Amino acid sequence: MNENLFASFTTPTMMGLPIVILIIMFPSILFPSPNRLINNRLVSLQQWLVQLTSKQMLAIHNHKGQTWALMLMSLILFIGSTNLLGLLPHSFTPTTQLSMNLGMAIPLWAGTVITGFRHKTKASLAHFLPQGTPIPLIPMLVIIETISLFIQPMALAVRLTANITAGHLLMHLIGGAALALANISTSIALITFTILILLTILEFAVALIQAYVFTLLVSLYLHDNT
């Protein structure tokens, strides 16, 4: 129990070199490219889930927005698989790092905004000043809308970081409590362990939900700008 509570969030190293890049690349191994005429059940299940998610997420987009299909599907698969792998014991979750989440959120947000200013310049500028705004409120509303626009990638990154980090910390605390109570009261320890199992199941759901929410918000930003 002397282990630092935040030790699992430090970047792992091997021989003094950070191996976070290898960890980030590892989920791509879980989604192999099918090279057979008839796929096995695992690949067929993966393809069915990808098609179902892409059909639901791209239903609101026009032809220009649907060109982002590969990017959005790669994003949700990467975040979802990374979150799930981070639930394994003695593993590292890259999505608990705010810097990495900002590295995903800022370029995607900037791409949607640039697309909007390039193809829908008037409509994009109109978001800064709602129709019918009183003249005295125009400067303040422009400032507020500008701040709300630039805070979008920060909200994306902080939401993902906070949810994944909070879940891992809660599992760590409850697991430590169950271990400490094992020598004091077996019945209370069993109850605590049951809560830990239920929380672990919940974290599996949260890992997938947060991947979907992150990608869905990027999709909505794209829809507003195409």
Short mmCIF file of N, CA and C in Angstrom, two decimals, residues 54-216:
data_model
loop_
_atom_site.label_atom_id
_atom_site.label_comp_id
_atom_site.label_asym_id
_atom_site.label_seq_id
_atom_site.Cartn_x
_atom_site.Cartn_y
_atom_site.Cartn_z
N SER A 54 -20.21 3.22 -38.05
CA SER A 54 -20.03 4.21 -39.12
C SER A 54 -21.36 4.61 -39.74
N LYS A 55 -22.27 3.67 -39.90
CA LYS A 55 -23.58 3.99 -40.48
C LYS A 55 -24.35 4.93 -39.56
N GLN A 56 -24.28 4.69 -38.25
CA GLN A 56 -24.99 5.53 -37.30
C GLN A 56 -24.35 6.92 -37.19
N MET A 57 -23.02 6.97 -37.22
CA MET A 57 -22.32 8.23 -37.00
C MET A 57 -22.33 9.12 -38.24
N LEU A 58 -22.33 8.52 -39.43
CA LEU A 58 -22.24 9.29 -40.67
C LEU A 58 -23.60 9.56 -41.30
N ALA A 59 -24.67 9.16 -40.61
CA ALA A 59 -26.00 9.35 -41.20
C ALA A 59 -26.36 10.82 -41.34
N ILE A 60 -25.81 11.68 -40.50
CA ILE A 60 -26.17 13.09 -40.51
C ILE A 60 -25.29 13.90 -41.47
N HIS A 61 -24.28 13.28 -42.05
CA HIS A 61 -23.31 14.03 -42.86
C HIS A 61 -23.67 14.01 -44.33
N ASN A 62 -23.26 15.06 -45.01
CA ASN A 62 -23.38 15.09 -46.47
C ASN A 62 -22.17 14.39 -47.08
N HIS A 63 -22.04 14.49 -48.40
CA HIS A 63 -20.96 13.77 -49.07
C HIS A 63 -19.59 14.27 -48.61
N LYS A 64 -19.45 15.57 -48.39
CA LYS A 64 -18.16 16.11 -47.97
C LYS A 64 -17.80 15.63 -46.57
N GLY A 65 -18.79 15.56 -45.69
CA GLY A 65 -18.51 15.08 -44.34
C GLY A 65 -18.21 13.59 -44.30
N GLN A 66 -18.79 12.83 -45.21
CA GLN A 66 -18.56 11.39 -45.23
C GLN A 66 -17.15 11.02 -45.68
N THR A 67 -16.42 11.98 -46.24
CA THR A 67 -15.03 11.70 -46.59
C THR A 67 -14.15 11.54 -45.35
N TRP A 68 -14.67 11.95 -44.19
CA TRP A 68 -13.94 11.77 -42.93
C TRP A 68 -14.24 10.42 -42.28
N ALA A 69 -14.91 9.53 -42.99
CA ALA A 69 -15.33 8.25 -42.38
C ALA A 69 -14.15 7.45 -41.86
N LEU A 70 -13.09 7.34 -42.66
CA LEU A 70 -11.93 6.55 -42.24
C LEU A 70 -11.27 7.16 -41.01
N MET A 71 -11.18 8.48 -40.98
CA MET A 71 -10.58 9.15 -39.83
C MET A 71 -11.40 8.92 -38.56
N LEU A 72 -12.72 9.05 -38.66
CA LEU A 72 -13.57 8.89 -37.48
C LEU A 72 -13.56 7.45 -36.98
N MET A 73 -13.59 6.49 -37.89
CA MET A 73 -13.58 5.10 -37.47
C MET A 73 -12.23 4.72 -36.86
N SER A 74 -11.15 5.22 -37.44
CA SER A 74 -9.83 4.96 -36.85
C SER A 74 -9.73 5.57 -35.46
N LEU A 75 -10.33 6.74 -35.28
CA LEU A 75 -10.28 7.42 -33.99
C LEU A 75 -11.03 6.64 -32.91
N ILE A 76 -12.24 6.20 -33.21
CA ILE A 76 -13.02 5.49 -32.20
C ILE A 76 -12.41 4.13 -31.88
N LEU A 77 -11.84 3.46 -32.89
CA LEU A 77 -11.19 2.17 -32.64
C LEU A 77 -9.94 2.35 -31.80
N PHE A 78 -9.18 3.39 -32.08
CA PHE A 78 -7.94 3.62 -31.33
C PHE A 78 -8.24 3.96 -29.87
N ILE A 79 -9.16 4.91 -29.64
CA ILE A 79 -9.46 5.31 -28.26
C ILE A 79 -10.11 4.17 -27.49
N GLY A 80 -11.06 3.46 -28.13
CA GLY A 80 -11.73 2.36 -27.45
C GLY A 80 -10.78 1.24 -27.07
N SER A 81 -9.93 0.82 -28.01
CA SER A 81 -8.99 -0.27 -27.72
C SER A 81 -7.94 0.16 -26.71
N THR A 82 -7.48 1.41 -26.78
CA THR A 82 -6.51 1.90 -25.80
C THR A 82 -7.11 1.95 -24.39
N ASN A 83 -8.35 2.40 -24.29
CA ASN A 83 -9.01 2.44 -22.98
C ASN A 83 -9.19 1.04 -22.41
N LEU A 84 -9.58 0.09 -23.26
CA LEU A 84 -9.79 -1.28 -22.78
C LEU A 84 -8.48 -1.94 -22.37
N LEU A 85 -7.43 -1.73 -23.15
CA LEU A 85 -6.13 -2.31 -22.78
C LEU A 85 -5.61 -1.71 -21.49
N GLY A 86 -5.97 -0.45 -21.22
CA GLY A 86 -5.53 0.19 -19.98
C GLY A 86 -6.16 -0.38 -18.73
N LEU A 87 -7.23 -1.17 -18.89
CA LEU A 87 -7.87 -1.80 -17.74
C LEU A 87 -7.17 -3.08 -17.32
N LEU A 88 -6.23 -3.57 -18.13
CA LEU A 88 -5.48 -4.77 -17.76
C LEU A 88 -4.52 -4.45 -16.62
N PRO A 89 -4.24 -5.42 -15.75
CA PRO A 89 -3.32 -5.15 -14.62
C PRO A 89 -1.92 -4.79 -15.12
N HIS A 90 -1.28 -3.87 -14.42
CA HIS A 90 0.08 -3.43 -14.69
C HIS A 90 0.23 -2.90 -16.12
N SER A 91 -0.80 -2.24 -16.60
CA SER A 91 -0.75 -1.66 -17.95
C SER A 91 -0.79 -0.15 -17.84
N PHE A 92 -0.54 0.51 -18.97
CA PHE A 92 -0.51 1.97 -19.02
C PHE A 92 -1.57 2.44 -20.00
N THR A 93 -2.33 3.45 -19.60
CA THR A 93 -3.40 3.99 -20.44
C THR A 93 -2.97 5.34 -21.00
N PRO A 94 -2.63 5.44 -22.28
CA PRO A 94 -2.20 6.74 -22.83
C PRO A 94 -3.26 7.82 -22.75
N THR A 95 -4.54 7.43 -22.75
CA THR A 95 -5.61 8.43 -22.73
C THR A 95 -5.80 9.09 -21.37
N THR A 96 -5.01 8.69 -20.36
CA THR A 96 -5.02 9.42 -19.09
C THR A 96 -4.10 10.63 -19.14
N GLN A 97 -3.35 10.77 -20.23
CA GLN A 97 -2.43 11.90 -20.37
C GLN A 97 -3.13 13.02 -21.14
N LEU A 98 -3.25 14.18 -20.50
CA LEU A 98 -3.92 15.32 -21.12
C LEU A 98 -3.19 15.77 -22.38
N SER A 99 -1.87 15.67 -22.39
CA SER A 99 -1.10 16.10 -23.55
C SER A 99 -1.44 15.27 -24.79
N MET A 100 -1.62 13.97 -24.60
CA MET A 100 -1.97 13.12 -25.73
C MET A 100 -3.38 13.41 -26.22
N ASN A 101 -4.31 13.58 -25.31
CA ASN A 101 -5.69 13.87 -25.71
C ASN A 101 -5.79 15.21 -26.42
N LEU A 102 -5.01 16.19 -25.95
CA LEU A 102 -4.97 17.47 -26.67
C LEU A 102 -4.34 17.29 -28.04
N GLY A 103 -3.36 16.41 -28.13
CA GLY A 103 -2.75 16.13 -29.43
C GLY A 103 -3.71 15.50 -30.42
N MET A 104 -4.74 14.81 -29.92
CA MET A 104 -5.77 14.29 -30.81
C MET A 104 -6.86 15.32 -31.06
N ALA A 105 -7.25 16.05 -30.02
CA ALA A 105 -8.40 16.95 -30.13
C ALA A 105 -8.11 18.19 -30.96
N ILE A 106 -6.95 18.81 -30.74
CA ILE A 106 -6.67 20.09 -31.42
C ILE A 106 -6.58 19.93 -32.93
N PRO A 107 -5.82 18.97 -33.49
CA PRO A 107 -5.78 18.85 -34.95
C PRO A 107 -7.14 18.52 -35.57
N LEU A 108 -7.91 17.64 -34.91
CA LEU A 108 -9.21 17.29 -35.46
C LEU A 108 -10.16 18.49 -35.41
N TRP A 109 -10.17 19.20 -34.30
CA TRP A 109 -11.00 20.40 -34.19
C TRP A 109 -10.57 21.45 -35.21
N ALA A 110 -9.26 21.66 -35.33
CA ALA A 110 -8.76 22.65 -36.29
C ALA A 110 -9.13 22.26 -37.72
N GLY A 111 -9.09 20.95 -38.01
CA GLY A 111 -9.47 20.51 -39.35
C GLY A 111 -10.92 20.80 -39.66
N THR A 112 -11.81 20.59 -38.68
CA THR A 112 -13.23 20.88 -38.92
C THR A 112 -13.47 22.38 -39.07
N VAL A 113 -12.78 23.19 -38.27
CA VAL A 113 -12.97 24.64 -38.35
C VAL A 113 -12.43 25.18 -39.68
N ILE A 114 -11.26 24.70 -40.08
CA ILE A 114 -10.69 25.15 -41.36
C ILE A 114 -11.58 24.73 -42.52
N THR A 115 -12.13 23.52 -42.43
CA THR A 115 -13.06 23.06 -43.47
C THR A 115 -14.27 23.97 -43.55
N GLY A 116 -14.78 24.38 -42.39
CA GLY A 116 -15.94 25.27 -42.38
C GLY A 116 -15.64 26.63 -42.97
N PHE A 117 -14.50 27.22 -42.60
CA PHE A 117 -14.14 28.54 -43.14
C PHE A 117 -13.80 28.46 -44.63
N ARG A 118 -13.39 27.29 -45.08
CA ARG A 118 -13.04 27.15 -46.50
C ARG A 118 -14.26 26.96 -47.37
N HIS A 119 -15.22 26.17 -46.93
CA HIS A 119 -16.37 25.82 -47.77
C HIS A 119 -17.64 26.56 -47.38
N LYS A 120 -17.75 27.01 -46.14
CA LYS A 120 -18.95 27.72 -45.68
C LYS A 120 -18.52 28.95 -44.88
N THR A 121 -17.86 29.86 -45.57
CA THR A 121 -17.28 31.01 -44.88
C THR A 121 -18.34 31.86 -44.20
N LYS A 122 -19.41 32.21 -44.92
CA LYS A 122 -20.45 33.07 -44.36
C LYS A 122 -21.16 32.40 -43.18
N ALA A 123 -21.48 31.12 -43.35
CA ALA A 123 -22.17 30.41 -42.26
C ALA A 123 -21.27 30.27 -41.03
N SER A 124 -19.97 30.05 -41.26
CA SER A 124 -19.04 29.92 -40.13
C SER A 124 -18.89 31.23 -39.39
N LEU A 125 -18.82 32.32 -40.12
CA LEU A 125 -18.71 33.64 -39.48
C LEU A 125 -20.01 34.02 -38.79
N ALA A 126 -21.14 33.52 -39.32
CA ALA A 126 -22.44 33.85 -38.71
C ALA A 126 -22.59 33.27 -37.32
N HIS A 127 -21.83 32.21 -37.01
CA HIS A 127 -21.91 31.62 -35.66
C HIS A 127 -21.41 32.59 -34.59
N PHE A 128 -20.54 33.52 -34.99
CA PHE A 128 -19.99 34.45 -34.01
C PHE A 128 -20.99 35.54 -33.64
N LEU A 129 -22.02 35.72 -34.45
CA LEU A 129 -22.98 36.80 -34.20
C LEU A 129 -24.39 36.31 -34.54
N PRO A 130 -25.15 35.82 -33.56
CA PRO A 130 -26.51 35.34 -33.84
C PRO A 130 -27.39 36.45 -34.42
N GLN A 131 -28.34 36.04 -35.24
CA GLN A 131 -29.22 37.01 -35.89
C GLN A 131 -30.12 37.70 -34.87
N GLY A 132 -30.31 39.01 -35.06
CA GLY A 132 -31.16 39.79 -34.17
C GLY A 132 -30.49 40.25 -32.90
N THR A 133 -29.16 40.17 -32.84
CA THR A 133 -28.45 40.60 -31.64
C THR A 133 -28.48 42.13 -31.52
N PRO A 134 -28.83 42.68 -30.35
CA PRO A 134 -28.78 44.14 -30.18
C PRO A 134 -27.37 44.68 -30.40
N ILE A 135 -27.29 45.86 -30.97
CA ILE A 135 -25.99 46.44 -31.32
C ILE A 135 -25.06 46.59 -30.12
N PRO A 136 -25.54 47.03 -28.95
CA PRO A 136 -24.60 47.16 -27.81
C PRO A 136 -23.98 45.83 -27.36
N LEU A 137 -24.66 44.71 -27.64
CA LEU A 137 -24.17 43.40 -27.19
C LEU A 137 -23.26 42.72 -28.22
N ILE A 138 -23.11 43.32 -29.40
CA ILE A 138 -22.33 42.66 -30.45
C ILE A 138 -20.89 42.38 -30.04
N PRO A 139 -20.13 43.36 -29.51
CA PRO A 139 -18.73 43.05 -29.15
C PRO A 139 -18.62 41.94 -28.11
N MET A 140 -19.48 41.97 -27.09
CA MET A 140 -19.41 40.97 -26.03
C MET A 140 -19.76 39.58 -26.57
N LEU A 141 -20.80 39.49 -27.43
CA LEU A 141 -21.19 38.19 -27.97
C LEU A 141 -20.12 37.62 -28.88
N VAL A 142 -19.46 38.47 -29.66
CA VAL A 142 -18.37 37.99 -30.52
C VAL A 142 -17.24 37.40 -29.68
N ILE A 143 -16.92 38.08 -28.57
CA ILE A 143 -15.86 37.56 -27.68
C ILE A 143 -16.28 36.24 -27.05
N ILE A 144 -17.54 36.15 -26.59
CA ILE A 144 -18.03 34.92 -25.95
C ILE A 144 -18.03 33.76 -26.95
N GLU A 145 -18.52 34.00 -28.17
CA GLU A 145 -18.57 32.93 -29.17
C GLU A 145 -17.16 32.51 -29.60
N THR A 146 -16.24 33.45 -29.62
CA THR A 146 -14.86 33.10 -29.96
C THR A 146 -14.24 32.23 -28.88
N ILE A 147 -14.48 32.59 -27.62
CA ILE A 147 -13.95 31.78 -26.51
C ILE A 147 -14.58 30.39 -26.53
N SER A 148 -15.90 30.31 -26.76
CA SER A 148 -16.56 29.01 -26.80
C SER A 148 -16.04 28.14 -27.94
N LEU A 149 -15.64 28.77 -29.04
CA LEU A 149 -15.07 28.01 -30.16
C LEU A 149 -13.71 27.44 -29.81
N PHE A 150 -12.87 28.26 -29.20
CA PHE A 150 -11.51 27.81 -28.89
C PHE A 150 -11.46 26.88 -27.68
N ILE A 151 -12.52 26.83 -26.90
CA ILE A 151 -12.52 25.95 -25.73
C ILE A 151 -12.99 24.53 -26.09
N GLN A 152 -13.50 24.35 -27.30
CA GLN A 152 -14.01 23.03 -27.71
C GLN A 152 -12.95 21.92 -27.64
N PRO A 153 -11.74 22.11 -28.19
CA PRO A 153 -10.76 21.03 -28.08
C PRO A 153 -10.31 20.76 -26.66
N MET A 154 -10.24 21.82 -25.84
CA MET A 154 -9.90 21.62 -24.43
C MET A 154 -10.96 20.80 -23.72
N ALA A 155 -12.23 21.07 -24.03
CA ALA A 155 -13.32 20.31 -23.41
C ALA A 155 -13.27 18.84 -23.84
N LEU A 156 -12.95 18.60 -25.11
CA LEU A 156 -12.82 17.22 -25.59
C LEU A 156 -11.74 16.47 -24.81
N ALA A 157 -10.57 17.09 -24.70
CA ALA A 157 -9.44 16.43 -24.06
C ALA A 157 -9.65 16.24 -22.56
N VAL A 158 -10.15 17.29 -21.89
CA VAL A 158 -10.34 17.22 -20.44
C VAL A 158 -11.42 16.19 -20.09
N ARG A 159 -12.49 16.12 -20.89
CA ARG A 159 -13.55 15.15 -20.62
C ARG A 159 -13.01 13.72 -20.66
N LEU A 160 -12.26 13.40 -21.71
CA LEU A 160 -11.71 12.04 -21.83
C LEU A 160 -10.71 11.76 -20.72
N THR A 161 -9.81 12.71 -20.45
CA THR A 161 -8.80 12.50 -19.41
C THR A 161 -9.43 12.32 -18.04
N ALA A 162 -10.39 13.18 -17.70
CA ALA A 162 -11.00 13.13 -16.37
C ALA A 162 -11.76 11.83 -16.14
N ASN A 163 -12.53 11.40 -17.13
CA ASN A 163 -13.33 10.18 -16.95
C ASN A 163 -12.46 8.94 -16.82
N ILE A 164 -11.44 8.82 -17.65
CA ILE A 164 -10.58 7.64 -17.58
C ILE A 164 -9.73 7.66 -16.31
N THR A 165 -9.19 8.82 -15.96
CA THR A 165 -8.36 8.92 -14.76
C THR A 165 -9.17 8.66 -13.49
N ALA A 166 -10.38 9.23 -13.42
CA ALA A 166 -11.21 9.03 -12.23
C ALA A 166 -11.57 7.56 -12.04
N GLY A 167 -11.88 6.87 -13.12
CA GLY A 167 -12.20 5.45 -13.02
C GLY A 167 -11.02 4.63 -12.52
N HIS A 168 -9.83 4.91 -13.04
CA HIS A 168 -8.64 4.16 -12.62
C HIS A 168 -8.31 4.44 -11.15
N LEU A 169 -8.44 5.69 -10.74
CA LEU A 169 -8.16 6.02 -9.35
C LEU A 169 -9.15 5.34 -8.41
N LEU A 170 -10.42 5.32 -8.80
CA LEU A 170 -11.45 4.70 -7.96
C LEU A 170 -11.21 3.19 -7.84
N MET A 171 -10.85 2.55 -8.95
CA MET A 171 -10.54 1.12 -8.90
C MET A 171 -9.32 0.86 -8.03
N HIS A 172 -8.33 1.73 -8.11
CA HIS A 172 -7.12 1.56 -7.29
C HIS A 172 -7.45 1.69 -5.81
N LEU A 173 -8.27 2.68 -5.46
CA LEU A 173 -8.61 2.91 -4.05
C LEU A 173 -9.46 1.77 -3.49
N ILE A 174 -10.47 1.34 -4.26
CA ILE A 174 -11.33 0.26 -3.77
C ILE A 174 -10.56 -1.06 -3.72
N GLY A 175 -9.68 -1.31 -4.68
CA GLY A 175 -8.87 -2.52 -4.64
C GLY A 175 -7.94 -2.52 -3.44
N GLY A 176 -7.33 -1.37 -3.12
CA GLY A 176 -6.49 -1.28 -1.94
C GLY A 176 -7.27 -1.47 -0.65
N ALA A 177 -8.50 -0.93 -0.62
CA ALA A 177 -9.34 -1.09 0.56
C ALA A 177 -9.74 -2.55 0.76
N ALA A 178 -10.08 -3.25 -0.34
CA ALA A 178 -10.44 -4.67 -0.23
C ALA A 178 -9.26 -5.49 0.27
N LEU A 179 -8.06 -5.16 -0.19
CA LEU A 179 -6.88 -5.90 0.26
C LEU A 179 -6.58 -5.63 1.73
N ALA A 180 -6.76 -4.39 2.16
CA ALA A 180 -6.50 -4.04 3.56
C ALA A 180 -7.54 -4.65 4.49
N LEU A 181 -8.79 -4.74 4.03
CA LEU A 181 -9.86 -5.29 4.87
C LEU A 181 -9.85 -6.81 4.93
N ALA A 182 -9.06 -7.46 4.08
CA ALA A 182 -9.03 -8.93 4.07
C ALA A 182 -8.54 -9.49 5.40
N ASN A 183 -7.63 -8.79 6.07
CA ASN A 183 -7.09 -9.26 7.34
C ASN A 183 -7.89 -8.76 8.54
N ILE A 184 -8.88 -7.90 8.29
CA ILE A 184 -9.67 -7.34 9.39
C ILE A 184 -11.05 -7.98 9.46
N SER A 185 -11.77 -7.95 8.34
CA SER A 185 -13.13 -8.50 8.31
C SER A 185 -13.35 -9.12 6.93
N THR A 186 -13.51 -10.41 6.91
CA THR A 186 -13.67 -11.11 5.64
C THR A 186 -14.96 -10.73 4.94
N SER A 187 -16.04 -10.57 5.70
CA SER A 187 -17.34 -10.25 5.10
C SER A 187 -17.30 -8.87 4.44
N ILE A 188 -16.72 -7.88 5.13
CA ILE A 188 -16.64 -6.54 4.55
C ILE A 188 -15.71 -6.54 3.34
N ALA A 189 -14.64 -7.34 3.42
CA ALA A 189 -13.72 -7.44 2.29
C ALA A 189 -14.41 -8.03 1.06
N LEU A 190 -15.28 -9.02 1.28
CA LEU A 190 -16.02 -9.61 0.16
C LEU A 190 -16.98 -8.61 -0.47
N ILE A 191 -17.63 -7.82 0.39
CA ILE A 191 -18.53 -6.79 -0.13
C ILE A 191 -17.75 -5.76 -0.96
N THR A 192 -16.60 -5.36 -0.42
CA THR A 192 -15.76 -4.39 -1.14
C THR A 192 -15.27 -4.98 -2.46
N PHE A 193 -14.91 -6.25 -2.45
CA PHE A 193 -14.44 -6.91 -3.68
C PHE A 193 -15.57 -7.01 -4.70
N THR A 194 -16.79 -7.24 -4.23
CA THR A 194 -17.94 -7.27 -5.14
C THR A 194 -18.16 -5.91 -5.78
N ILE A 195 -18.02 -4.85 -4.97
CA ILE A 195 -18.13 -3.49 -5.51
C ILE A 195 -17.04 -3.25 -6.55
N LEU A 196 -15.84 -3.78 -6.29
CA LEU A 196 -14.74 -3.62 -7.24
C LEU A 196 -15.05 -4.31 -8.57
N ILE A 197 -15.64 -5.49 -8.50
CA ILE A 197 -15.99 -6.20 -9.74
C ILE A 197 -17.04 -5.42 -10.52
N LEU A 198 -18.05 -4.92 -9.82
CA LEU A 198 -19.08 -4.14 -10.50
C LEU A 198 -18.50 -2.86 -11.09
N LEU A 199 -17.58 -2.23 -10.37
CA LEU A 199 -16.94 -1.02 -10.89
C LEU A 199 -16.09 -1.33 -12.11
N THR A 200 -15.43 -2.49 -12.11
CA THR A 200 -14.62 -2.88 -13.27
C THR A 200 -15.50 -3.07 -14.50
N ILE A 201 -16.66 -3.70 -14.31
CA ILE A 201 -17.60 -3.85 -15.43
C ILE A 201 -18.06 -2.49 -15.92
N LEU A 202 -18.33 -1.58 -14.98
CA LEU A 202 -18.73 -0.22 -15.35
C LEU A 202 -17.62 0.48 -16.13
N GLU A 203 -16.37 0.26 -15.73
CA GLU A 203 -15.25 0.92 -16.41
C GLU A 203 -15.07 0.39 -17.83
N PHE A 204 -15.39 -0.88 -18.06
CA PHE A 204 -15.37 -1.39 -19.43
C PHE A 204 -16.37 -0.64 -20.29
N ALA A 205 -17.55 -0.39 -19.72
CA ALA A 205 -18.56 0.37 -20.45
C ALA A 205 -18.12 1.83 -20.65
N VAL A 206 -17.53 2.42 -19.61
CA VAL A 206 -17.07 3.81 -19.71
C VAL A 206 -15.98 3.94 -20.76
N ALA A 207 -15.10 2.95 -20.85
CA ALA A 207 -14.01 2.99 -21.84
C ALA A 207 -14.57 3.08 -23.25
N LEU A 208 -15.62 2.32 -23.54
CA LEU A 208 -16.22 2.35 -24.87
C LEU A 208 -17.08 3.59 -25.07
N ILE A 209 -17.80 3.99 -24.02
CA ILE A 209 -18.67 5.16 -24.13
C ILE A 209 -17.85 6.42 -24.37
N GLN A 210 -16.73 6.57 -23.67
CA GLN A 210 -15.90 7.76 -23.84
C GLN A 210 -15.28 7.81 -25.23
N ALA A 211 -14.93 6.67 -25.78
CA ALA A 211 -14.42 6.65 -27.16
C ALA A 211 -15.51 7.09 -28.12
N TYR A 212 -16.73 6.63 -27.88
CA TYR A 212 -17.85 7.01 -28.75
C TYR A 212 -18.19 8.49 -28.60
N VAL A 213 -18.18 9.00 -27.36
CA VAL A 213 -18.51 10.41 -27.12
C VAL A 213 -17.47 11.32 -27.77
N PHE A 214 -16.20 11.01 -27.60
CA PHE A 214 -15.13 11.81 -28.20
C PHE A 214 -15.30 11.88 -29.72
N THR A 215 -15.51 10.72 -30.33
CA THR A 215 -15.65 10.68 -31.80
C THR A 215 -16.95 11.34 -32.24
N LEU A 216 -18.02 11.16 -31.47
CA LEU A 216 -19.30 11.76 -31.83
C LEU A 216 -19.22 13.29 -31.80
#
